């Protein structure tokens, strides 16, 4: 007999630093998706509701402040796997954000935290970037992975729905990694906003996600209606 379908919602990084008006890396209209996310969290078809939190040390490698002469949002930096210097990731640098112990790291108070079943921290290792809630992008070997996959596997989750901030970085990478980890993966566009929001940027994202096996859906999709019951 086939395994029964079991679904989890992953709410990525709904934190003060990613939201207006005070966030260091505020995503335009990012705070506005929280009402829809709260509605989703009340759907009876969801077994787990997991909130993630970008949770950096003060000297994290992704901060432009750690690399003299660079500029946040513009400069790229190549990060090496600390256990295999031949494996690299080249990505943008950011303003200091989501530093442990600061206001910016907190989940926004509008999020219905009482409905959340687990909180997963990411980006704890100062040496590597971790957009995905599963862990850094390195594979040979993997390092500093979060407990997310264990939480999902222990609960028998088959289907994962991803929302939160930001669409083009942590939400995208979490969804792509969920496919790699063997989950049927849906990204709900009504529950996310990107750092770069032009129509061209969003078209490119959708194409990349589909090529990588993520199903991009809207609020009225049949998959979500089934969860709503
Ligand atoms: Zn970060």
GROMACS .gro file of C-alpha atoms and ligand atoms in nm:
model
  230
    1UNK     CA    1   0.000   0.000   0.000
    2UNK     CA    2   0.127   0.343  -0.085
    3UNK     CA    3   0.219   0.573   0.200
    4UNK     CA    4  -0.064   0.813   0.288
    5UNK     CA    5  -0.004   1.175   0.196
    6UNK     CA    6   0.112   1.388   0.488
    7UNK     CA    7   0.178   1.759   0.449
    8UNK     CA    8   0.394   2.021   0.617
    9UNK     CA    9   0.401   2.399   0.580
   10UNK     CA   10   0.742   2.565   0.601
   11UNK     CA   11   0.720   2.934   0.690
   12UNK     CA   12   1.058   3.078   0.598
   13UNK     CA   13   1.217   3.368   0.791
   14UNK     CA   14   0.917   3.588   0.880
   15UNK     CA   15   1.153   3.806   1.083
   16UNK     CA   16   1.177   4.175   1.166
   17UNK     CA   17   1.495   4.224   0.963
   18UNK     CA   18   1.321   4.102   0.646
   19UNK     CA   19   1.018   4.328   0.700
   20UNK     CA   20   0.940   4.696   0.669
   21UNK     CA   21   0.957   4.944   0.832
   22UNK     CA   22   1.272   4.874   1.034
   23UNK     CA   23   1.429   4.563   0.880
   24UNK     CA   24   1.795   4.577   0.780
   25UNK     CA   25   1.713   4.370   0.471
   26UNK     CA   26   1.346   4.459   0.437
   27UNK     CA   27   1.154   4.293   0.153
   28UNK     CA   28   0.898   4.529   0.000
   29UNK     CA   29   0.549   4.428   0.122
   30UNK     CA   30   0.699   4.125   0.296
   31UNK     CA   31   0.510   4.188   0.618
   32UNK     CA   32   0.184   4.178   0.422
   33UNK     CA   33   0.199   3.806   0.345
   34UNK     CA   34   0.164   3.716   0.715
   35UNK     CA   35  -0.218   3.729   0.712
   36UNK     CA   36  -0.235   3.468   0.439
   37UNK     CA   37   0.028   3.256   0.614
   38UNK     CA   38  -0.180   3.266   0.933
   39UNK     CA   39  -0.483   3.151   0.734
   40UNK     CA   40  -0.280   2.866   0.583
   41UNK     CA   41  -0.166   2.755   0.929
   42UNK     CA   42  -0.530   2.694   1.023
   43UNK     CA   43  -0.581   2.442   0.738
   44UNK     CA   44  -0.660   2.106   0.899
   45UNK     CA   45  -0.472   1.910   0.631
   46UNK     CA   46  -0.133   2.031   0.753
   47UNK     CA   47   0.038   1.792   0.995
   48UNK     CA   48   0.334   2.020   1.072
   49UNK     CA   49   0.375   2.398   1.064
   50UNK     CA   50   0.745   2.481   1.081
   51UNK     CA   51   0.877   2.837   1.114
   52UNK     CA   52   1.240   2.901   1.025
   53UNK     CA   53   1.461   3.176   1.159
   54UNK     CA   54   1.778   3.312   1.000
   55UNK     CA   55   2.001   3.312   1.309
   56UNK     CA   56   2.346   3.458   1.240
   57UNK     CA   57   2.651   3.523   1.453
   58UNK     CA   58   2.760   3.891   1.443
   59UNK     CA   59   3.049   3.814   1.205
   60UNK     CA   60   2.863   3.600   0.952
   61UNK     CA   61   3.033   3.553   0.614
   62UNK     CA   62   2.727   3.683   0.424
   63UNK     CA   63   2.765   4.034   0.569
   64UNK     CA   64   2.933   4.294   0.345
   65UNK     CA   65   3.069   4.447   0.667
   66UNK     CA   66   3.301   4.145   0.697
   67UNK     CA   67   3.461   4.210   0.356
   68UNK     CA   68   3.623   4.555   0.329
   69UNK     CA   69   3.556   4.734   0.002
   70UNK     CA   70   3.238   4.545  -0.078
   71UNK     CA   71   2.881   4.675  -0.101
   72UNK     CA   72   2.566   4.503   0.023
   73UNK     CA   73   2.314   4.399  -0.247
   74UNK     CA   74   2.580   4.456  -0.518
   75UNK     CA   75   2.908   4.279  -0.443
   76UNK     CA   76   2.945   3.903  -0.480
   77UNK     CA   77   3.167   3.684  -0.268
   78UNK     CA   78   3.290   3.331  -0.320
   79UNK     CA   79   3.242   3.106  -0.016
   80UNK     CA   80   3.436   2.779   0.013
   81UNK     CA   81   3.324   2.458   0.177
   82UNK     CA   82   3.542   2.458   0.492
   83UNK     CA   83   3.592   2.084   0.444
   84UNK     CA   84   3.660   2.094   0.068
   85UNK     CA   85   3.806   2.413  -0.073
   86UNK     CA   86   3.730   2.305  -0.428
   87UNK     CA   87   3.356   2.330  -0.362
   88UNK     CA   88   3.242   2.691  -0.378
   89UNK     CA   89   2.933   2.910  -0.380
   90UNK     CA   90   2.941   3.260  -0.528
   91UNK     CA   91   2.658   3.480  -0.403
   92UNK     CA   92   2.558   3.834  -0.309
   93UNK     CA   93   2.666   4.003   0.013
   94UNK     CA   94   2.407   4.153   0.246
   95UNK     CA   95   2.373   4.416   0.518
   96UNK     CA   96   2.418   4.277   0.870
   97UNK     CA   97   2.086   4.105   0.949
   98UNK     CA   98   1.921   3.855   1.183
   99UNK     CA   99   2.205   3.865   1.434
  100UNK     CA  100   2.134   3.658   1.743
  101UNK     CA  101   2.024   3.874   2.036
  102UNK     CA  102   1.901   4.167   1.824
  103UNK     CA  103   1.546   4.287   1.756
  104UNK     CA  104   1.590   4.203   1.389
  105UNK     CA  105   1.621   3.829   1.449
  106UNK     CA  106   1.276   3.805   1.608
  107UNK     CA  107   0.980   3.651   1.429
  108UNK     CA  108   0.726   3.926   1.358
  109UNK     CA  109   0.456   3.941   1.627
  110UNK     CA  110   0.172   3.915   1.372
  111UNK     CA  111   0.270   3.554   1.297
  112UNK     CA  112   0.042   3.314   1.485
  113UNK     CA  113   0.323   3.145   1.671
  114UNK     CA  114   0.075   2.937   1.873
  115UNK     CA  115  -0.001   2.741   1.553
  116UNK     CA  116   0.367   2.666   1.483
  117UNK     CA  117   0.475   2.312   1.572
  118UNK     CA  118   0.853   2.360   1.530
  119UNK     CA  119   1.107   2.640   1.494
  120UNK     CA  120   1.423   2.567   1.292
  121UNK     CA  121   1.725   2.796   1.313
  122UNK     CA  122   1.956   2.840   1.011
  123UNK     CA  123   2.272   3.030   0.923
  124UNK     CA  124   2.440   2.956   1.255
  125UNK     CA  125   2.778   2.861   1.107
  126UNK     CA  126   2.971   3.185   1.051
  127UNK     CA  127   3.182   3.026   0.772
  128UNK     CA  128   2.902   2.948   0.525
  129UNK     CA  129   2.579   3.089   0.380
  130UNK     CA  130   2.257   2.895   0.436
  131UNK     CA  131   1.965   3.029   0.234
  132UNK     CA  132   1.793   2.690   0.250
  133UNK     CA  133   1.633   2.587   0.579
  134UNK     CA  134   1.785   2.242   0.521
  135UNK     CA  135   2.138   2.384   0.537
  136UNK     CA  136   2.429   2.527   0.335
  137UNK     CA  137   2.452   2.446  -0.038
  138UNK     CA  138   2.758   2.222  -0.011
  139UNK     CA  139   2.725   1.853  -0.090
  140UNK     CA  140   3.080   1.713  -0.084
  141UNK     CA  141   3.063   1.685   0.210
  142UNK     CA  142   2.747   1.837   0.355
  143UNK     CA  143   2.819   2.050   0.659
  144UNK     CA  144   2.616   2.227   0.928
  145UNK     CA  145   2.281   2.082   0.820
  146UNK     CA  146   1.973   2.185   1.020
  147UNK     CA  147   1.733   1.940   1.187
  148UNK     CA  148   1.458   2.017   0.930
  149UNK     CA  149   1.488   1.695   0.729
  150UNK     CA  150   1.484   1.485   1.048
  151UNK     CA  151   1.169   1.662   1.172
  152UNK     CA  152   0.993   1.599   0.839
  153UNK     CA  153   1.107   1.238   0.806
  154UNK     CA  154   1.019   1.152   1.169
  155UNK     CA  155   0.664   1.278   1.107
  156UNK     CA  156   0.630   1.082   0.779
  157UNK     CA  157   0.585   1.398   0.574
  158UNK     CA  158   0.547   1.338   0.199
  159UNK     CA  159   0.442   1.685   0.077
  160UNK     CA  160   0.598   2.020   0.163
  161UNK     CA  161   0.446   2.366   0.105
  162UNK     CA  162   0.684   2.662   0.126
  163UNK     CA  163   0.603   3.029   0.196
  164UNK     CA  164   0.776   3.326   0.363
  165UNK     CA  165   1.072   3.552   0.283
  166UNK     CA  166   1.238   3.603   0.054
  167UNK     CA  167   1.101   3.432  -0.256
  168UNK     CA  168   1.422   3.460  -0.463
  169UNK     CA  169   1.665   3.343  -0.193
  170UNK     CA  170   1.564   3.148   0.118
  171UNK     CA  171   1.219   3.040  -0.002
  172UNK     CA  172   1.350   2.928  -0.341
  173UNK     CA  173   1.649   2.742  -0.196
  174UNK     CA  174   1.437   2.572   0.072
  175UNK     CA  175   1.190   2.452  -0.194
  176UNK     CA  176   1.464   2.326  -0.427
  177UNK     CA  177   1.632   2.141  -0.139
  178UNK     CA  178   1.299   1.987  -0.036
  179UNK     CA  179   1.274   1.829  -0.383
  180UNK     CA  180   1.630   1.696  -0.346
  181UNK     CA  181   1.537   1.547  -0.008
  182UNK     CA  182   1.253   1.355  -0.171
  183UNK     CA  183   0.942   1.560  -0.090
  184UNK     CA  184   0.668   1.660  -0.332
  185UNK     CA  185   0.723   2.035  -0.309
  186UNK     CA  186   0.488   2.327  -0.364
  187UNK     CA  187   0.580   2.695  -0.344
  188UNK     CA  188   0.274   2.914  -0.275
  189UNK     CA  189   0.326   3.247  -0.450
  190UNK     CA  190   0.054   3.425  -0.252
  191UNK     CA  191   0.258   3.362   0.062
  192UNK     CA  192   0.593   3.505  -0.047
  193UNK     CA  193   0.769   3.820  -0.172
  194UNK     CA  194   1.111   3.857  -0.331
  195UNK     CA  195   1.406   4.088  -0.279
  196UNK     CA  196   1.397   4.154  -0.654
  197UNK     CA  197   1.034   4.191  -0.761
  198UNK     CA  198   1.034   4.286  -1.131
  199UNK     CA  199   0.816   4.080  -1.365
  200UNK     CA  200   1.130   3.960  -1.538
  201UNK     CA  201   1.280   3.843  -1.207
  202UNK     CA  202   0.964   3.653  -1.111
  203UNK     CA  203   0.935   3.490  -1.456
  204UNK     CA  204   1.294   3.371  -1.427
  205UNK     CA  205   1.231   3.234  -1.079
  206UNK     CA  206   0.924   3.037  -1.186
  207UNK     CA  207   1.113   2.885  -1.476
  208UNK     CA  208   1.407   2.785  -1.254
  209UNK     CA  209   1.177   2.636  -0.990
  210UNK     CA  210   0.981   2.430  -1.243
  211UNK     CA  211   1.300   2.300  -1.398
  212UNK     CA  212   1.411   2.186  -1.052
  213UNK     CA  213   1.086   2.005  -0.978
  214UNK     CA  214   0.908   2.258  -0.756
  215UNK     CA  215   0.536   2.305  -0.826
  216UNK     CA  216   0.455   2.679  -0.813
  217UNK     CA  217   0.094   2.729  -0.703
  218UNK     CA  218  -0.148   3.005  -0.603
  219UNK     CA  219  -0.391   3.029  -0.313
  220UNK     CA  220  -0.678   2.879  -0.513
  221UNK     CA  221  -0.490   2.570  -0.631
  222UNK     CA  222  -0.656   2.231  -0.584
  223UNK     CA  223  -0.368   2.113  -0.363
  224UNK     CA  224  -0.443   2.390  -0.114
  225UNK     CA  225  -0.819   2.343  -0.133
  226UNK     CA  226  -0.762   1.980  -0.038
  227UNK     CA  227  -0.567   2.089   0.273
  228UNK     CA  228  -0.835   2.339   0.366
  229UNK     CA  229  -1.088   2.054   0.383
  230LIG    ZN1  230   2.099   3.558   0.635
   0.00000   0.00000   0.00000
